[in-house]
Amino acid sequence: ERSGEAKSKGRRSSMTGEDEVGRKGDEAKTEGGSGEAAAAVKAKGNAAFSKGEFAEAIEWYTQALTLEPRNHILFSNRSAAFASLLRWDKALADANECVRLQPKWAKGFSRQGAAFEGKGDLPGAEHAYTAGLELEPENALLQISLFRVAGGTATASTGGKEAGPSGGIS
């Protein structure tokens, strides 16, 4: 049962980038029928995210996580939705879980960096972006983000301009 909050639109953070619904190659490995059910719920979350319904997306990703609690992509997507609502502590918690579950996935570190940056923790953001670049040295979004925080020009909001590293949802 969704609350009225879930139906309200959230503010989009400059840290989340454009939506990338259904990107191939990022799907987490699943076992049994729960994987298909989780994918269906995740798709609803992606659709809500794409419409700017971030609170609703969080609810869908949370529901999918009950089916697949070790799916790093669900934590990544929910982190992006929390960041879009400027809920940095929750965005960071999900980004941390994403990195714990899949430490070789650069996008998890971009989520971490975005959350640290949103909280105003530039050393934390710099560390996360650097860790992501160690995995994907040619990742332009991570490069730009590292340059931004290392130069001290990071802000939690850029007036609606997309400047963040975390890319879209997966």
JSON list of C-alpha atoms in Angstrom, two decimals:
[
{"chain": "A", "resi": 1, "resn": "GLU", "atom": "CA", "xyz": [0.00, 0.00, 0.00]},
{"chain": "A", "resi": 2, "resn": "ARG", "atom": "CA", "xyz": [1.59, 3.26, -1.10]},
{"chain": "A", "resi": 3, "resn": "SER", "atom": "CA", "xyz": [1.29, 6.45, 0.87]},
{"chain": "A", "resi": 4, "resn": "GLY", "atom": "CA", "xyz": [0.50, 9.88, -0.56]},
{"chain": "A", "resi": 5, "resn": "GLU", "atom": "CA", "xyz": [4.20, 10.68, -0.23]},
{"chain": "A", "resi": 6, "resn": "ALA", "atom": "CA", "xyz": [4.99, 7.92, -2.72]},
{"chain": "A", "resi": 7, "resn": "LYS", "atom": "CA", "xyz": [2.83, 9.57, -5.31]},
{"chain": "A", "resi": 8, "resn": "SER", "atom": "CA", "xyz": [4.43, 12.97, -4.92]},
{"chain": "A", "resi": 9, "resn": "LYS", "atom": "CA", "xyz": [7.28, 14.01, -7.12]},
{"chain": "A", "resi": 10, "resn": "GLY", "atom": "CA", "xyz": [10.65, 14.56, -5.53]},
{"chain": "A", "resi": 11, "resn": "ARG", "atom": "CA", "xyz": [13.31, 17.08, -6.47]},
{"chain": "A", "resi": 12, "resn": "ARG", "atom": "CA", "xyz": [15.90, 15.73, -8.83]},
{"chain": "A", "resi": 13, "resn": "SER", "atom": "CA", "xyz": [19.42, 16.02, -7.58]},
{"chain": "A", "resi": 14, "resn": "SER", "atom": "CA", "xyz": [22.23, 17.17, -9.81]},
{"chain": "A", "resi": 15, "resn": "MET", "atom": "CA", "xyz": [24.05, 14.05, -8.69]},
{"chain": "A", "resi": 16, "resn": "THR", "atom": "CA", "xyz": [21.93, 11.44, -10.45]},
{"chain": "A", "resi": 17, "resn": "GLY", "atom": "CA", "xyz": [22.31, 12.16, -14.16]},
{"chain": "A", "resi": 18, "resn": "GLU", "atom": "CA", "xyz": [19.99, 10.95, -16.89]},
{"chain": "A", "resi": 19, "resn": "ASP", "atom": "CA", "xyz": [17.90, 7.82, -16.67]},
{"chain": "A", "resi": 20, "resn": "GLU", "atom": "CA", "xyz": [19.16, 4.64, -18.30]},
{"chain": "A", "resi": 21, "resn": "VAL", "atom": "CA", "xyz": [16.31, 2.20, -17.89]},
{"chain": "A", "resi": 22, "resn": "GLY", "atom": "CA", "xyz": [16.99, -1.37, -18.97]},
{"chain": "A", "resi": 23, "resn": "ARG", "atom": "CA", "xyz": [20.71, -1.05, -19.68]},
{"chain": "A", "resi": 24, "resn": "LYS", "atom": "CA", "xyz": [22.12, -4.41, -20.76]},
{"chain": "A", "resi": 25, "resn": "GLY", "atom": "CA", "xyz": [25.01, -6.02, -18.93]},
{"chain": "A", "resi": 26, "resn": "ASP", "atom": "CA", "xyz": [24.19, -4.56, -15.52]},
{"chain": "A", "resi": 27, "resn": "GLU", "atom": "CA", "xyz": [21.63, -7.15, -14.45]},
{"chain": "A", "resi": 28, "resn": "ALA", "atom": "CA", "xyz": [22.44, -8.95, -11.23]},
{"chain": "A", "resi": 29, "resn": "LYS", "atom": "CA", "xyz": [22.54, -12.73, -11.27]},
{"chain": "A", "resi": 30, "resn": "THR", "atom": "CA", "xyz": [19.37, -14.21, -9.86]},
{"chain": "A", "resi": 31, "resn": "GLU", "atom": "CA", "xyz": [18.22, -17.64, -8.87]},
{"chain": "A", "resi": 32, "resn": "GLY", "atom": "CA", "xyz": [14.76, -19.10, -9.21]},
{"chain": "A", "resi": 33, "resn": "GLY", "atom": "CA", "xyz": [11.46, -17.31, -9.64]},
{"chain": "A", "resi": 34, "resn": "SER", "atom": "CA", "xyz": [12.26, -14.50, -7.19]},
{"chain": "A", "resi": 35, "resn": "GLY", "atom": "CA", "xyz": [14.63, -13.07, -9.81]},
{"chain": "A", "resi": 36, "resn": "GLU", "atom": "CA", "xyz": [11.84, -12.67, -12.36]},
{"chain": "A", "resi": 37, "resn": "ALA", "atom": "CA", "xyz": [9.50, -11.20, -9.76]},
{"chain": "A", "resi": 38, "resn": "ALA", "atom": "CA", "xyz": [12.19, -8.81, -8.55]},
{"chain": "A", "resi": 39, "resn": "ALA", "atom": "CA", "xyz": [12.90, -7.75, -12.15]},
{"chain": "A", "resi": 40, "resn": "ALA", "atom": "CA", "xyz": [9.21, -6.95, -12.66]},
{"chain": "A", "resi": 41, "resn": "VAL", "atom": "CA", "xyz": [9.09, -4.86, -9.48]},
{"chain": "A", "resi": 42, "resn": "LYS", "atom": "CA", "xyz": [12.39, -3.19, -10.40]},
{"chain": "A", "resi": 43, "resn": "ALA", "atom": "CA", "xyz": [10.91, -2.23, -13.78]},
{"chain": "A", "resi": 44, "resn": "LYS", "atom": "CA", "xyz": [8.09, -0.45, -11.94]},
{"chain": "A", "resi": 45, "resn": "GLY", "atom": "CA", "xyz": [10.70, 1.39, -9.89]},
{"chain": "A", "resi": 46, "resn": "ASN", "atom": "CA", "xyz": [12.59, 2.36, -13.04]},
{"chain": "A", "resi": 47, "resn": "ALA", "atom": "CA", "xyz": [9.38, 3.66, -14.62]},
{"chain": "A", "resi": 48, "resn": "ALA", "atom": "CA", "xyz": [8.59, 5.75, -11.54]},
{"chain": "A", "resi": 49, "resn": "PHE", "atom": "CA", "xyz": [12.16, 7.08, -11.46]},
{"chain": "A", "resi": 50, "resn": "SER", "atom": "CA", "xyz": [11.96, 8.02, -15.14]},
{"chain": "A", "resi": 51, "resn": "LYS", "atom": "CA", "xyz": [8.81, 10.03, -14.41]},
{"chain": "A", "resi": 52, "resn": "GLY", "atom": "CA", "xyz": [10.47, 11.83, -11.52]},
{"chain": "A", "resi": 53, "resn": "GLU", "atom": "CA", "xyz": [8.39, 9.94, -8.96]},
{"chain": "A", "resi": 54, "resn": "PHE", "atom": "CA", "xyz": [11.37, 9.26, -6.72]},
{"chain": "A", "resi": 55, "resn": "ALA", "atom": "CA", "xyz": [9.50, 8.40, -3.51]},
{"chain": "A", "resi": 56, "resn": "GLU", "atom": "CA", "xyz": [7.43, 5.85, -5.42]},
{"chain": "A", "resi": 57, "resn": "ALA", "atom": "CA", "xyz": [10.59, 4.46, -7.04]},
{"chain": "A", "resi": 58, "resn": "ILE", "atom": "CA", "xyz": [12.09, 3.98, -3.58]},
{"chain": "A", "resi": 59, "resn": "GLU", "atom": "CA", "xyz": [9.04, 1.96, -2.54]},
{"chain": "A", "resi": 60, "resn": "TRP", "atom": "CA", "xyz": [9.31, -0.29, -5.61]},
{"chain": "A", "resi": 61, "resn": "TYR", "atom": "CA", "xyz": [13.06, -0.83, -5.17]},
{"chain": "A", "resi": 62, "resn": "THR", "atom": "CA", "xyz": [12.50, -1.60, -1.48]},
{"chain": "A", "resi": 63, "resn": "GLN", "atom": "CA", "xyz": [9.87, -4.18, -2.42]},
{"chain": "A", "resi": 64, "resn": "ALA", "atom": "CA", "xyz": [12.23, -5.72, -4.99]},
{"chain": "A", "resi": 65, "resn": "LEU", "atom": "CA", "xyz": [14.94, -5.92, -2.33]},
{"chain": "A", "resi": 66, "resn": "THR", "atom": "CA", "xyz": [12.68, -8.09, -0.19]},
{"chain": "A", "resi": 67, "resn": "LEU", "atom": "CA", "xyz": [12.78, -10.56, -3.10]},
{"chain": "A", "resi": 68, "resn": "GLU", "atom": "CA", "xyz": [16.48, -10.14, -3.88]},
{"chain": "A", "resi": 69, "resn": "PRO", "atom": "CA", "xyz": [18.27, -8.69, -0.85]},
{"chain": "A", "resi": 70, "resn": "ARG", "atom": "CA", "xyz": [21.73, -9.15, -2.39]},
{"chain": "A", "resi": 71, "resn": "ASN", "atom": "CA", "xyz": [21.02, -7.36, -5.68]},
{"chain": "A", "resi": 72, "resn": "HIS", "atom": "CA", "xyz": [23.58, -4.55, -5.90]},
{"chain": "A", "resi": 73, "resn": "ILE", "atom": "CA", "xyz": [21.73, -2.84, -8.75]},
{"chain": "A", "resi": 74, "resn": "LEU", "atom": "CA", "xyz": [18.60, -2.44, -6.64]},
{"chain": "A", "resi": 75, "resn": "PHE", "atom": "CA", "xyz": [20.67, -0.75, -3.93]},
{"chain": "A", "resi": 76, "resn": "SER", "atom": "CA", "xyz": [22.29, 1.44, -6.59]},
{"chain": "A", "resi": 77, "resn": "ASN", "atom": "CA", "xyz": [18.96, 2.48, -8.07]},
{"chain": "A", "resi": 78, "resn": "ARG", "atom": "CA", "xyz": [17.45, 3.16, -4.67]},
{"chain": "A", "resi": 79, "resn": "SER", "atom": "CA", "xyz": [20.53, 5.21, -3.78]},
{"chain": "A", "resi": 80, "resn": "ALA", "atom": "CA", "xyz": [19.94, 7.31, -6.91]},
{"chain": "A", "resi": 81, "resn": "ALA", "atom": "CA", "xyz": [16.31, 7.82, -5.94]},
{"chain": "A", "resi": 82, "resn": "PHE", "atom": "CA", "xyz": [17.26, 8.89, -2.41]},
{"chain": "A", "resi": 83, "resn": "ALA", "atom": "CA", "xyz": [19.86, 11.26, -3.88]},
{"chain": "A", "resi": 84, "resn": "SER", "atom": "CA", "xyz": [17.21, 12.71, -6.16]},
{"chain": "A", "resi": 85, "resn": "LEU", "atom": "CA", "xyz": [15.23, 13.58, -3.02]},
{"chain": "A", "resi": 86, "resn": "LEU", "atom": "CA", "xyz": [18.41, 15.00, -1.41]},
{"chain": "A", "resi": 87, "resn": "ARG", "atom": "CA", "xyz": [18.21, 12.31, 1.28]},
{"chain": "A", "resi": 88, "resn": "TRP", "atom": "CA", "xyz": [21.97, 11.94, 1.40]},
{"chain": "A", "resi": 89, "resn": "ASP", "atom": "CA", "xyz": [22.31, 9.68, 4.47]},
{"chain": "A", "resi": 90, "resn": "LYS", "atom": "CA", "xyz": [19.99, 7.07, 2.96]},
{"chain": "A", "resi": 91, "resn": "ALA", "atom": "CA", "xyz": [21.64, 7.47, -0.47]},
{"chain": "A", "resi": 92, "resn": "LEU", "atom": "CA", "xyz": [25.01, 6.82, 1.14]},
{"chain": "A", "resi": 93, "resn": "ALA", "atom": "CA", "xyz": [23.78, 3.79, 3.10]},
{"chain": "A", "resi": 94, "resn": "ASP", "atom": "CA", "xyz": [22.48, 2.18, -0.09]},
{"chain": "A", "resi": 95, "resn": "ALA", "atom": "CA", "xyz": [25.61, 3.11, -2.03]},
{"chain": "A", "resi": 96, "resn": "ASN", "atom": "CA", "xyz": [27.73, 1.53, 0.71]},
{"chain": "A", "resi": 97, "resn": "GLU", "atom": "CA", "xyz": [25.68, -1.67, 0.52]},
{"chain": "A", "resi": 98, "resn": "CYS", "atom": "CA", "xyz": [25.98, -1.67, -3.28]},
{"chain": "A", "resi": 99, "resn": "VAL", "atom": "CA", "xyz": [29.78, -1.42, -3.02]},
{"chain": "A", "resi": 100, "resn": "ARG", "atom": "CA", "xyz": [29.88, -4.11, -0.31]},
{"chain": "A", "resi": 101, "resn": "LEU", "atom": "CA", "xyz": [27.90, -6.49, -2.52]},
{"chain": "A", "resi": 102, "resn": "GLN", "atom": "CA", "xyz": [29.75, -5.68, -5.76]},
{"chain": "A", "resi": 103, "resn": "PRO", "atom": "CA", "xyz": [33.15, -4.07, -5.03]},
{"chain": "A", "resi": 104, "resn": "LYS", "atom": "CA", "xyz": [34.27, -4.37, -8.66]},
{"chain": "A", "resi": 105, "resn": "TRP", "atom": "CA", "xyz": [31.43, -2.20, -10.06]},
{"chain": "A", "resi": 106, "resn": "ALA", "atom": "CA", "xyz": [32.52, 1.40, -10.65]},
{"chain": "A", "resi": 107, "resn": "LYS", "atom": "CA", "xyz": [28.96, 2.71, -10.67]},
{"chain": "A", "resi": 108, "resn": "GLY", "atom": "CA", "xyz": [28.61, 1.79, -7.00]},
{"chain": "A", "resi": 109, "resn": "PHE", "atom": "CA", "xyz": [31.52, 4.09, -6.21]},
{"chain": "A", "resi": 110, "resn": "SER", "atom": "CA", "xyz": [29.94, 6.84, -8.28]},
{"chain": "A", "resi": 111, "resn": "ARG", "atom": "CA", "xyz": [26.80, 6.49, -6.13]},
{"chain": "A", "resi": 112, "resn": "GLN", "atom": "CA", "xyz": [28.97, 6.66, -3.03]},
{"chain": "A", "resi": 113, "resn": "GLY", "atom": "CA", "xyz": [30.79, 9.73, -4.30]},
{"chain": "A", "resi": 114, "resn": "ALA", "atom": "CA", "xyz": [27.53, 11.48, -5.19]},
{"chain": "A", "resi": 115, "resn": "ALA", "atom": "CA", "xyz": [26.15, 10.85, -1.69]},
{"chain": "A", "resi": 116, "resn": "PHE", "atom": "CA", "xyz": [29.33, 12.06, 0.01]},
{"chain": "A", "resi": 117, "resn": "GLU", "atom": "CA", "xyz": [29.33, 15.10, -2.25]},
{"chain": "A", "resi": 118, "resn": "GLY", "atom": "CA", "xyz": [25.70, 15.84, -1.46]},
{"chain": "A", "resi": 119, "resn": "LYS", "atom": "CA", "xyz": [26.50, 15.66, 2.26]},
{"chain": "A", "resi": 120, "resn": "GLY", "atom": "CA", "xyz": [29.36, 18.11, 1.73]},
{"chain": "A", "resi": 121, "resn": "ASP", "atom": "CA", "xyz": [32.02, 15.49, 2.52]},
{"chain": "A", "resi": 122, "resn": "LEU", "atom": "CA", "xyz": [34.43, 16.29, -0.31]},
{"chain": "A", "resi": 123, "resn": "PRO", "atom": "CA", "xyz": [37.28, 14.06, 0.96]},
{"chain": "A", "resi": 124, "resn": "GLY", "atom": "CA", "xyz": [34.83, 11.13, 1.10]},
{"chain": "A", "resi": 125, "resn": "ALA", "atom": "CA", "xyz": [33.59, 11.93, -2.40]},
{"chain": "A", "resi": 126, "resn": "GLU", "atom": "CA", "xyz": [37.15, 12.20, -3.70]},
{"chain": "A", "resi": 127, "resn": "HIS", "atom": "CA", "xyz": [38.02, 8.81, -2.21]},
{"chain": "A", "resi": 128, "resn": "ALA", "atom": "CA", "xyz": [34.92, 7.16, -3.73]},
{"chain": "A", "resi": 129, "resn": "TYR", "atom": "CA", "xyz": [35.45, 8.68, -7.18]},
{"chain": "A", "resi": 130, "resn": "THR", "atom": "CA", "xyz": [39.12, 7.65, -7.10]},
{"chain": "A", "resi": 131, "resn": "ALA", "atom": "CA", "xyz": [38.15, 4.08, -6.19]},
{"chain": "A", "resi": 132, "resn": "GLY", "atom": "CA", "xyz": [35.71, 4.02, -9.12]},
{"chain": "A", "resi": 133, "resn": "LEU", "atom": "CA", "xyz": [38.38, 5.30, -11.49]},
{"chain": "A", "resi": 134, "resn": "GLU", "atom": "CA", "xyz": [40.73, 2.54, -10.37]},
{"chain": "A", "resi": 135, "resn": "LEU", "atom": "CA", "xyz": [38.14, 0.13, -11.76]},
{"chain": "A", "resi": 136, "resn": "GLU", "atom": "CA", "xyz": [37.23, 2.17, -14.87]},
{"chain": "A", "resi": 137, "resn": "PRO", "atom": "CA", "xyz": [40.00, 4.68, -15.64]},
{"chain": "A", "resi": 138, "resn": "GLU", "atom": "CA", "xyz": [38.24, 5.94, -18.78]},
{"chain": "A", "resi": 139, "resn": "ASN", "atom": "CA", "xyz": [34.90, 6.66, -17.06]},
{"chain": "A", "resi": 140, "resn": "ALA", "atom": "CA", "xyz": [34.28, 10.29, -18.03]},
{"chain": "A", "resi": 141, "resn": "LEU", "atom": "CA", "xyz": [31.61, 10.89, -15.39]},
{"chain": "A", "resi": 142, "resn": "LEU", "atom": "CA", "xyz": [33.92, 9.73, -12.62]},
{"chain": "A", "resi": 143, "resn": "GLN", "atom": "CA", "xyz": [36.76, 11.82, -14.07]},
{"chain": "A", "resi": 144, "resn": "ILE", "atom": "CA", "xyz": [34.62, 14.96, -14.16]},
{"chain": "A", "resi": 145, "resn": "SER", "atom": "CA", "xyz": [33.29, 14.31, -10.67]},
{"chain": "A", "resi": 146, "resn": "LEU", "atom": "CA", "xyz": [36.76, 13.78, -9.23]},
{"chain": "A", "resi": 147, "resn": "PHE", "atom": "CA", "xyz": [37.97, 16.98, -10.89]},
{"chain": "A", "resi": 148, "resn": "ARG", "atom": "CA", "xyz": [34.98, 18.86, -9.48]},
{"chain": "A", "resi": 149, "resn": "VAL", "atom": "CA", "xyz": [35.46, 17.72, -5.87]},
{"chain": "A", "resi": 150, "resn": "ALA", "atom": "CA", "xyz": [39.25, 17.89, -5.94]},
{"chain": "A", "resi": 151, "resn": "GLY", "atom": "CA", "xyz": [38.94, 21.50, -7.10]},
{"chain": "A", "resi": 152, "resn": "GLY", "atom": "CA", "xyz": [36.47, 22.28, -4.33]},
{"chain": "A", "resi": 153, "resn": "THR", "atom": "CA", "xyz": [33.69, 23.34, -6.70]},
{"chain": "A", "resi": 154, "resn": "ALA", "atom": "CA", "xyz": [31.17, 20.70, -5.70]},
{"chain": "A", "resi": 155, "resn": "THR", "atom": "CA", "xyz": [27.67, 21.73, -4.72]},
{"chain": "A", "resi": 156, "resn": "ALA", "atom": "CA", "xyz": [24.64, 19.73, -3.72]},
{"chain": "A", "resi": 157, "resn": "SER", "atom": "CA", "xyz": [22.60, 21.46, -6.40]},
{"chain": "A", "resi": 158, "resn": "THR", "atom": "CA", "xyz": [23.57, 23.11, -9.67]},
{"chain": "A", "resi": 159, "resn": "GLY", "atom": "CA", "xyz": [20.29, 24.80, -10.39]},
{"chain": "A", "resi": 160, "resn": "GLY", "atom": "CA", "xyz": [18.88, 21.86, -12.32]},
{"chain": "A", "resi": 161, "resn": "LYS", "atom": "CA", "xyz": [21.92, 21.29, -14.52]},
{"chain": "A", "resi": 162, "resn": "GLU", "atom": "CA", "xyz": [23.06, 17.69, -14.70]},
{"chain": "A", "resi": 163, "resn": "ALA", "atom": "CA", "xyz": [26.58, 17.55, -13.37]},
{"chain": "A", "resi": 164, "resn": "GLY", "atom": "CA", "xyz": [26.66, 14.37, -11.38]},
{"chain": "A", "resi": 165, "resn": "PRO", "atom": "CA", "xyz": [28.64, 11.18, -11.82]},
{"chain": "A", "resi": 166, "resn": "SER", "atom": "CA", "xyz": [26.22, 8.50, -10.93]},
{"chain": "A", "resi": 167, "resn": "GLY", "atom": "CA", "xyz": [24.61, 8.10, -14.32]},
{"chain": "A", "resi": 168, "resn": "GLY", "atom": "CA", "xyz": [21.09, 6.83, -14.60]},
{"chain": "A", "resi": 169, "resn": "ILE", "atom": "CA", "xyz": [19.37, 3.89, -13.09]},
{"chain": "A", "resi": 170, "resn": "SER", "atom": "CA", "xyz": [20.13, 0.40, -14.29]}
]
